[in-house]
Tab-separated table of C-alpha atoms in Angstrom:
chain	number	residue	atom	x	y	z
H	1	MET	CA	4.332	141.309	61.734
H	2	ASP	CA	6.491	141.940	58.657
H	3	LYS	CA	9.399	143.057	60.802
H	4	THR	CA	9.171	139.834	62.806
H	5	MET	CA	9.201	137.764	59.621
H	6	GLU	CA	12.152	139.716	58.249
H	7	SER	CA	14.144	139.288	61.474
H	8	SER	CA	13.434	135.554	61.526
H	9	GLN	CA	14.437	135.260	57.868
H	10	ASN	CA	17.638	137.250	58.358
H	11	LYS	CA	18.623	135.222	61.411
H	12	PRO	CA	21.710	133.137	60.583
H	13	VAL	CA	21.250	129.390	60.600
H	14	LYS	CA	23.647	127.458	62.825
H	15	LEU	CA	25.384	124.665	60.988
H	16	PRO	CA	26.819	121.623	62.758
H	17	ASN	CA	30.366	122.254	63.915
H	18	LYS	CA	32.214	119.497	62.111
H	19	GLY	CA	35.567	121.034	62.945
H	20	GLY	CA	34.834	120.825	66.674
H	21	THR	CA	33.853	117.177	66.371
H	22	ILE	CA	37.070	116.388	64.524
H	23	LYS	CA	39.108	118.262	67.135
H	24	ARG	CA	37.426	116.386	69.977
H	25	ALA	CA	38.064	113.082	68.222
H	26	GLY	CA	41.700	114.054	67.700
H	27	LYS	CA	42.066	114.978	71.378
H	28	SER	CA	40.509	111.662	72.420
H	29	ILE	CA	42.934	109.717	70.216
H	30	TYR	CA	45.871	111.752	71.533
H	31	ALA	CA	44.746	111.185	75.129
H	32	PHE	CA	44.544	107.451	74.471
H	33	PHE	CA	48.080	107.176	73.109
H	34	TYR	CA	49.715	109.799	75.372
H	35	GLY	CA	51.757	108.092	78.075
H	36	ASN	CA	50.491	104.670	76.920
H	37	PRO	CA	53.439	102.708	75.424
H	38	PRO	CA	51.467	99.438	75.063
H	39	ALA	CA	48.927	101.232	72.857
H	40	ILE	CA	51.621	102.767	70.652
H	41	LEU	CA	53.597	99.545	70.222
H	42	GLY	CA	50.514	97.374	69.726
H	43	THR	CA	49.025	99.740	67.165
H	44	LEU	CA	52.283	99.910	65.197
H	45	LEU	CA	52.636	96.126	65.095
H	46	LEU	CA	48.992	95.599	64.169
H	47	THR	CA	49.205	98.265	61.465
H	48	MET	CA	52.189	96.490	59.908
H	49	VAL	CA	50.300	93.194	59.852
H	50	LEU	CA	47.162	94.783	58.374
H	51	VAL	CA	49.149	96.633	55.700
H	52	GLY	CA	50.861	93.375	54.723
H	53	ALA	CA	47.519	91.558	54.499
H	54	ILE	CA	45.659	94.287	52.593
H	55	PHE	CA	48.451	95.000	50.106
H	56	ALA	CA	49.643	91.413	49.706
H	57	ASN	CA	49.149	91.659	45.943
H	58	LEU	CA	51.681	94.489	45.812
H	59	LEU	CA	54.128	93.342	48.499
H	60	ALA	CA	54.320	89.635	47.671
H	61	PRO	CA	56.825	88.929	44.868
H	62	TYR	CA	55.241	85.586	43.940
H	63	SER	CA	51.926	83.802	44.005
H	64	ALA	CA	51.259	81.955	47.249
H	65	GLU	CA	50.153	78.752	45.516
H	66	LYS	CA	52.716	78.399	42.706
H	67	ARG	CA	56.054	76.632	42.810
H	68	VAL	CA	58.746	79.234	42.176
H	69	ALA	CA	61.978	77.584	43.354
H	70	ARG	CA	63.592	74.399	44.583
H	71	PRO	CA	62.273	72.826	47.796
H	72	HIS	CA	63.517	74.008	51.194
H	73	GLN	CA	65.762	76.809	50.045
H	74	PRO	CA	67.021	78.870	53.002
H	75	PRO	CA	66.313	82.614	53.260
H	76	SER	CA	68.157	84.612	50.599
H	77	GLU	CA	67.911	87.862	48.650
H	78	LYS	CA	65.575	86.236	46.124
H	79	HIS	CA	63.446	84.480	48.743
H	80	LEU	CA	63.531	86.557	51.930
H	81	MET	CA	62.004	83.857	54.138
H	82	GLY	CA	63.015	80.764	52.188
H	83	THR	CA	60.821	78.269	50.385
H	84	THR	CA	58.650	75.343	51.415
H	85	ARG	CA	59.036	71.672	50.557
H	86	SER	CA	56.838	72.219	47.509
H	87	GLY	CA	58.986	75.166	46.370
H	88	ARG	CA	56.572	77.950	47.338
H	89	ASP	CA	57.808	81.305	48.600
H	90	VAL	CA	57.245	81.539	52.373
H	91	TYR	CA	57.230	85.359	52.403
H	92	SER	CA	54.419	85.463	49.835
H	93	GLN	CA	52.508	82.771	51.690
H	94	VAL	CA	52.656	84.565	55.037
H	95	LEU	CA	51.292	87.760	53.457
H	96	TYR	CA	48.408	86.020	51.689
H	97	GLY	CA	47.818	83.760	54.705
H	98	ALA	CA	47.334	86.837	56.895
H	99	ARG	CA	44.215	87.680	54.888
H	100	LYS	CA	42.547	84.356	55.605
H	101	THR	CA	43.578	84.122	59.256
H	102	LEU	CA	42.648	87.717	60.113
H	103	THR	CA	39.333	87.491	58.255
H	104	VAL	CA	38.339	84.351	60.135
H	105	SER	CA	39.463	85.815	63.471
H	106	LEU	CA	37.764	89.201	63.054
H	107	PHE	CA	34.426	87.807	61.903
H	108	ALA	CA	34.484	85.116	64.592
H	109	GLY	CA	35.121	87.865	67.157
H	110	LEU	CA	32.207	89.900	65.793
H	111	ILE	CA	29.860	86.910	65.995
H	112	ALA	CA	31.020	86.027	69.511
H	113	MET	CA	30.678	89.567	70.870
H	114	GLY	CA	27.354	90.079	69.102
H	115	ILE	CA	25.941	87.055	70.922
H	116	ALA	CA	27.671	88.062	74.174
H	117	VAL	CA	26.224	91.582	74.090
H	118	ALA	CA	22.720	90.361	73.263
H	119	VAL	CA	22.728	87.701	75.984
H	120	GLY	CA	24.605	89.700	78.634
H	121	VAL	CA	22.634	92.942	78.312
H	122	SER	CA	19.276	91.152	78.117
H	123	ALA	CA	20.019	89.025	81.163
H	124	GLY	CA	21.374	91.923	83.201
H	125	TYR	CA	18.672	94.443	82.339
H	126	PHE	CA	15.468	92.392	82.273
H	127	GLY	CA	16.338	90.012	85.119
H	128	GLY	CA	13.786	87.520	86.397
H	129	LYS	CA	13.046	84.461	84.296
H	130	ILE	CA	14.876	85.893	81.287
H	131	ASP	CA	18.024	86.191	83.373
H	132	GLU	CA	17.622	82.675	84.741
H	133	ARG	CA	17.178	81.093	81.304
H	134	LEU	CA	19.988	83.032	79.655
H	135	ASN	CA	22.274	82.393	82.608
H	136	PHE	CA	21.512	78.679	82.355
H	137	LEU	CA	22.341	78.740	78.641
H	138	THR	CA	25.606	80.536	79.367
H	139	ASN	CA	26.552	77.996	82.037
H	140	VAL	CA	25.840	75.123	79.639
H	141	PHE	CA	28.277	76.569	77.092
H	142	LEU	CA	30.830	77.253	79.833
H	143	VAL	CA	30.756	73.626	80.992
H	144	PHE	CA	32.111	72.313	77.696
H	145	PRO	CA	35.806	73.063	77.035
H	146	GLN	CA	35.894	75.142	73.875
H	147	LEU	CA	38.968	73.870	72.039
H	148	PRO	CA	38.183	70.134	72.462
H	149	LEU	CA	34.594	70.889	71.427
H	150	LEU	CA	35.881	72.647	68.297
H	151	ILE	CA	38.146	69.704	67.500
H	152	VAL	CA	35.272	67.240	67.867
H	153	LEU	CA	32.921	69.335	65.711
H	154	ALA	CA	35.567	69.922	63.033
H	155	ALA	CA	36.483	66.219	62.998
H	156	PHE	CA	32.810	65.266	62.731
H	157	LEU	CA	32.290	67.641	59.802
H	158	GLY	CA	35.526	66.595	58.076
H	159	GLN	CA	37.872	69.120	56.483
H	160	VAL	CA	35.950	72.367	56.824
H	161	GLY	CA	36.450	75.690	55.083
H	162	SER	CA	37.055	79.089	56.598
H	163	LEU	CA	33.328	79.952	56.702
H	164	VAL	CA	32.449	76.923	58.843
H	165	ILE	CA	35.441	77.544	61.131
H	166	THR	CA	34.347	81.175	61.560
H	167	ILE	CA	30.833	80.136	62.567
H	168	LEU	CA	32.089	77.415	64.919
H	169	LEU	CA	34.476	79.822	66.631
H	170	GLY	CA	31.834	82.537	66.882
H	171	VAL	CA	29.084	80.419	68.439
H	172	THR	CA	31.410	78.796	71.003
H	173	SER	CA	33.429	81.845	72.162
H	174	TRP	CA	30.737	84.123	73.635
H	175	PRO	CA	29.989	82.804	77.192
H	176	TRP	CA	32.813	84.571	79.092
H	177	GLY	CA	32.062	87.882	77.428
H	178	ALA	CA	28.363	87.473	78.199
H	179	ARG	CA	29.182	86.861	81.869
H	180	VAL	CA	31.220	90.078	82.158
H	181	ILE	CA	28.652	92.177	80.260
H	182	ARG	CA	25.797	90.788	82.367
H	183	ALA	CA	27.587	91.726	85.598
H	184	GLN	CA	28.328	95.256	84.370
H	185	THR	CA	24.760	95.703	83.115
H	186	MET	CA	23.398	94.690	86.502
H	187	ALA	CA	25.666	97.317	88.104
H	188	ILE	CA	24.327	100.009	85.749
H	189	ARG	CA	20.699	98.810	85.916
H	190	ASN	CA	19.805	100.730	89.076
H	191	LYS	CA	21.689	103.949	88.306
H	192	GLU	CA	19.794	107.243	88.475
H	193	PHE	CA	19.887	107.962	84.738
H	194	ILE	CA	18.386	104.542	83.950
H	195	LEU	CA	15.584	105.037	86.472
H	196	ALA	CA	14.954	108.545	85.134
H	197	ALA	CA	14.681	107.221	81.572
H	198	GLU	CA	12.180	104.578	82.702
H	199	VAL	CA	10.094	107.164	84.605
H	200	MET	CA	9.992	109.359	81.490
H	201	GLY	CA	8.495	106.448	79.552
H	202	GLU	CA	11.458	105.618	77.330
H	203	SER	CA	11.218	102.272	75.571
H	204	LYS	CA	13.362	99.428	76.830
H	205	LEU	CA	15.102	99.146	73.467
H	206	ARG	CA	16.101	102.804	73.536
H	207	ILE	CA	17.319	102.521	77.125
H	208	ILE	CA	19.525	99.576	76.159
H	209	LEU	CA	20.901	101.212	72.996
H	210	VAL	CA	21.288	104.800	74.248
H	211	GLU	CA	21.778	104.541	78.003
H	212	ILE	CA	23.411	101.174	78.716
H	213	LEU	CA	25.531	100.203	75.693
H	214	PRO	CA	27.591	103.451	75.583
H	215	ASN	CA	28.731	102.670	79.140
H	216	LEU	CA	29.909	99.218	78.023
H	217	VAL	CA	32.068	100.306	75.076
H	218	SER	CA	35.434	99.639	76.714
H	219	ILE	CA	34.311	96.248	78.055
H	220	VAL	CA	32.799	95.188	74.726
H	221	PHE	CA	35.846	96.293	72.739
H	222	GLY	CA	38.199	94.578	75.157
H	223	GLY	CA	36.136	91.409	74.954
H	224	PHE	CA	36.149	91.636	71.172
H	225	LEU	CA	39.955	91.788	71.091
H	226	GLY	CA	40.127	88.822	73.449
H	227	ALA	CA	37.749	86.851	71.223
H	228	VAL	CA	39.844	87.703	68.151
H	229	ILE	CA	43.031	86.479	69.868
H	230	TYR	CA	41.325	83.242	70.898
H	231	ALA	CA	39.858	82.731	67.426
H	232	MET	CA	43.259	83.293	65.828
H	233	GLY	CA	44.895	80.685	68.029
H	234	SER	CA	42.033	78.228	67.523
H	235	GLU	CA	42.070	78.663	63.742
H	236	ALA	CA	45.806	78.017	63.704
H	237	GLY	CA	45.364	74.999	65.982
H	238	LEU	CA	42.646	73.466	63.815
H	239	GLY	CA	44.731	74.103	60.704
H	240	PHE	CA	47.821	72.599	62.333
H	241	LEU	CA	45.845	69.442	63.165
H	242	GLY	CA	44.672	69.186	59.571
H	243	LEU	CA	41.011	69.782	60.428
H	244	GLY	CA	40.762	72.872	58.233
H	245	ASP	CA	40.967	73.193	54.477
H	246	ALA	CA	44.639	72.558	53.721
H	247	THR	CA	44.227	73.928	50.196
H	248	GLU	CA	43.554	77.427	51.559
H	249	VAL	CA	46.614	79.527	52.336
H	250	SER	CA	46.481	80.587	55.982
H	251	TRP	CA	48.887	80.618	58.878
H	252	GLY	CA	47.266	77.456	60.202
H	253	SER	CA	47.649	75.583	56.897
H	254	MET	CA	51.265	76.778	56.668
H	255	LEU	CA	51.947	75.183	60.050
H	256	TYR	CA	50.182	72.003	58.900
H	257	TRP	CA	52.306	71.636	55.769
H	258	ALA	CA	55.475	72.474	57.698
H	259	GLN	CA	54.653	69.761	60.224
H	260	THR	CA	53.716	67.285	57.466
H	261	SER	CA	57.012	67.842	55.658
H	262	SER	CA	59.003	67.532	58.930
H	263	ALA	CA	60.474	70.992	58.379
H	264	LEU	CA	62.187	71.180	61.772
H	265	TYR	CA	63.752	67.729	61.455
H	266	THR	CA	65.110	68.451	57.977
H	267	GLY	CA	66.589	71.793	59.024
H	268	ALA	CA	64.003	73.983	57.244
H	269	TRP	CA	63.181	75.868	60.444
H	270	TRP	CA	61.957	78.953	58.551
H	271	GLU	CA	58.927	77.096	57.195
H	272	MET	CA	57.627	76.567	60.740
H	273	MET	CA	59.077	79.668	62.356
H	274	VAL	CA	57.639	82.324	60.014
H	275	PRO	CA	53.879	81.586	60.500
H	276	ALA	CA	54.463	80.959	64.216
H	277	LEU	CA	56.130	84.373	64.594
H	278	ALA	CA	53.340	85.999	62.578
H	279	LEU	CA	50.766	84.555	64.982
H	280	ALA	CA	52.803	85.608	68.017
H	281	ILE	CA	53.326	89.178	66.768
H	282	THR	CA	49.671	89.675	65.829
H	283	GLY	CA	48.374	88.148	69.055
H	284	GLY	CA	50.864	90.195	71.074
H	285	ALA	CA	49.807	93.403	69.309
H	286	LEU	CA	46.147	92.752	70.088
H	287	ALA	CA	46.996	91.895	73.696
H	288	LEU	CA	48.954	95.160	74.079
H	289	ILE	CA	46.020	97.171	72.722
H	290	ASN	CA	43.670	95.336	75.075
H	291	MET	CA	46.000	96.085	77.986
H	292	SER	CA	46.150	99.764	77.013
H	293	ILE	CA	42.343	99.980	76.993
H	294	ASP	CA	42.312	98.627	80.561
H	295	GLN	CA	44.899	101.193	81.639
H	296	VAL	CA	42.840	104.056	80.224
H	297	SER	CA	39.364	102.925	81.305
H	298	ASN	CA	40.237	101.488	84.739
H	299	PRO	CA	41.507	104.126	87.233
H	300	LYS	CA	43.184	101.414	89.331
H	301	LEU	CA	45.459	100.541	86.386
H	302	LYS	CA	46.329	104.064	85.283
H	303	THR	CA	50.074	104.572	84.943
H	304	GLY	CA	52.507	107.283	83.887
H	305	PRO	CA	50.975	110.665	82.954
H	306	HIS	CA	47.457	109.276	83.434
H	307	MET	CA	48.252	108.474	87.070
H	308	LYS	CA	49.804	111.923	87.619
H	309	LEU	CA	46.744	113.611	86.154
H	310	TRP	CA	44.417	111.486	88.279
H	311	ARG	CA	46.365	112.349	91.445
H	312	LYS	CA	46.310	116.046	90.546
H	313	LEU	CA	42.550	116.029	90.037
H	314	LYS	CA	42.022	114.056	93.247
H	315	LYS	CA	44.173	116.502	95.196
H	316	ALA	CA	42.214	119.484	93.843
H	317	ALA	CA	38.906	117.788	94.686
H	318	ASP	CA	40.061	117.001	98.231
H	319	LYS	CA	41.190	120.600	98.663
H	320	ARG	CA	37.777	121.943	97.613
H	321	ARG	CA	36.097	119.643	100.127
H	322	GLY	CA	38.488	120.758	102.877
H	323	LEU	CA	40.154	117.372	103.292
């Protein structure tokens, strides 16, 4: 008895292999970027934008809201991207404006995909009357064009702040994502591992969280990036139309003030061009990352080394089966 206790006490305890987890994560990241130029380029561009937004206090030479020079000065060594009609530094404004625009876009994307996941997974998994009611709700939101609806709501509420714009964008941008997630959930619903979990008595909540959602990661993340791109364009559009808070520094408000001061007609093209290029670069970076996710997760879109590896594995499998 004592010998048994001593052997059990002297038995080494296995600790979790954190190094192996880190190595697997590193290999997954490397596999994602390897042979995937859109992912590399999109990540680099997005990283530059995020660094500029996060460290705007350090990178911006002036305050975004203070007059620091004469109106409509062209780009120079002192003012890299020129000045506005009110004498504000455009370079400083585009850095501080990135914070507001990206914050609104990211949180609107989170709200939209949160609703889309909840509605899509519930409708696809439970089916029946729940599916009918949620599908009807989705179709109702799909009937109304989103951007005109946003314009009407923003005009009805008057000049709205970033919080209201975030909520409006979030609650009107989820239907397409919910449609895609519902279809994929219905395809997974009758798989063997789902049926096995139900036979074993697993709760429906655990089946959704543990069995279904991990198989929807690429679709959810891709939908999130699409929602962020749409929210960014909508926020800029509402700001350009003057329906947002013009006192807040964002890329949309920069376009509004440039249009109000007739920057293009007076030759101050930089005042309009800089925020427009910032929106195009950020949206393009997100689109490239979204495209790269499709190339990795969808075998039909695999290119470059991924396609070579897929063909090699397929050839080996066919050889084992005698084909």
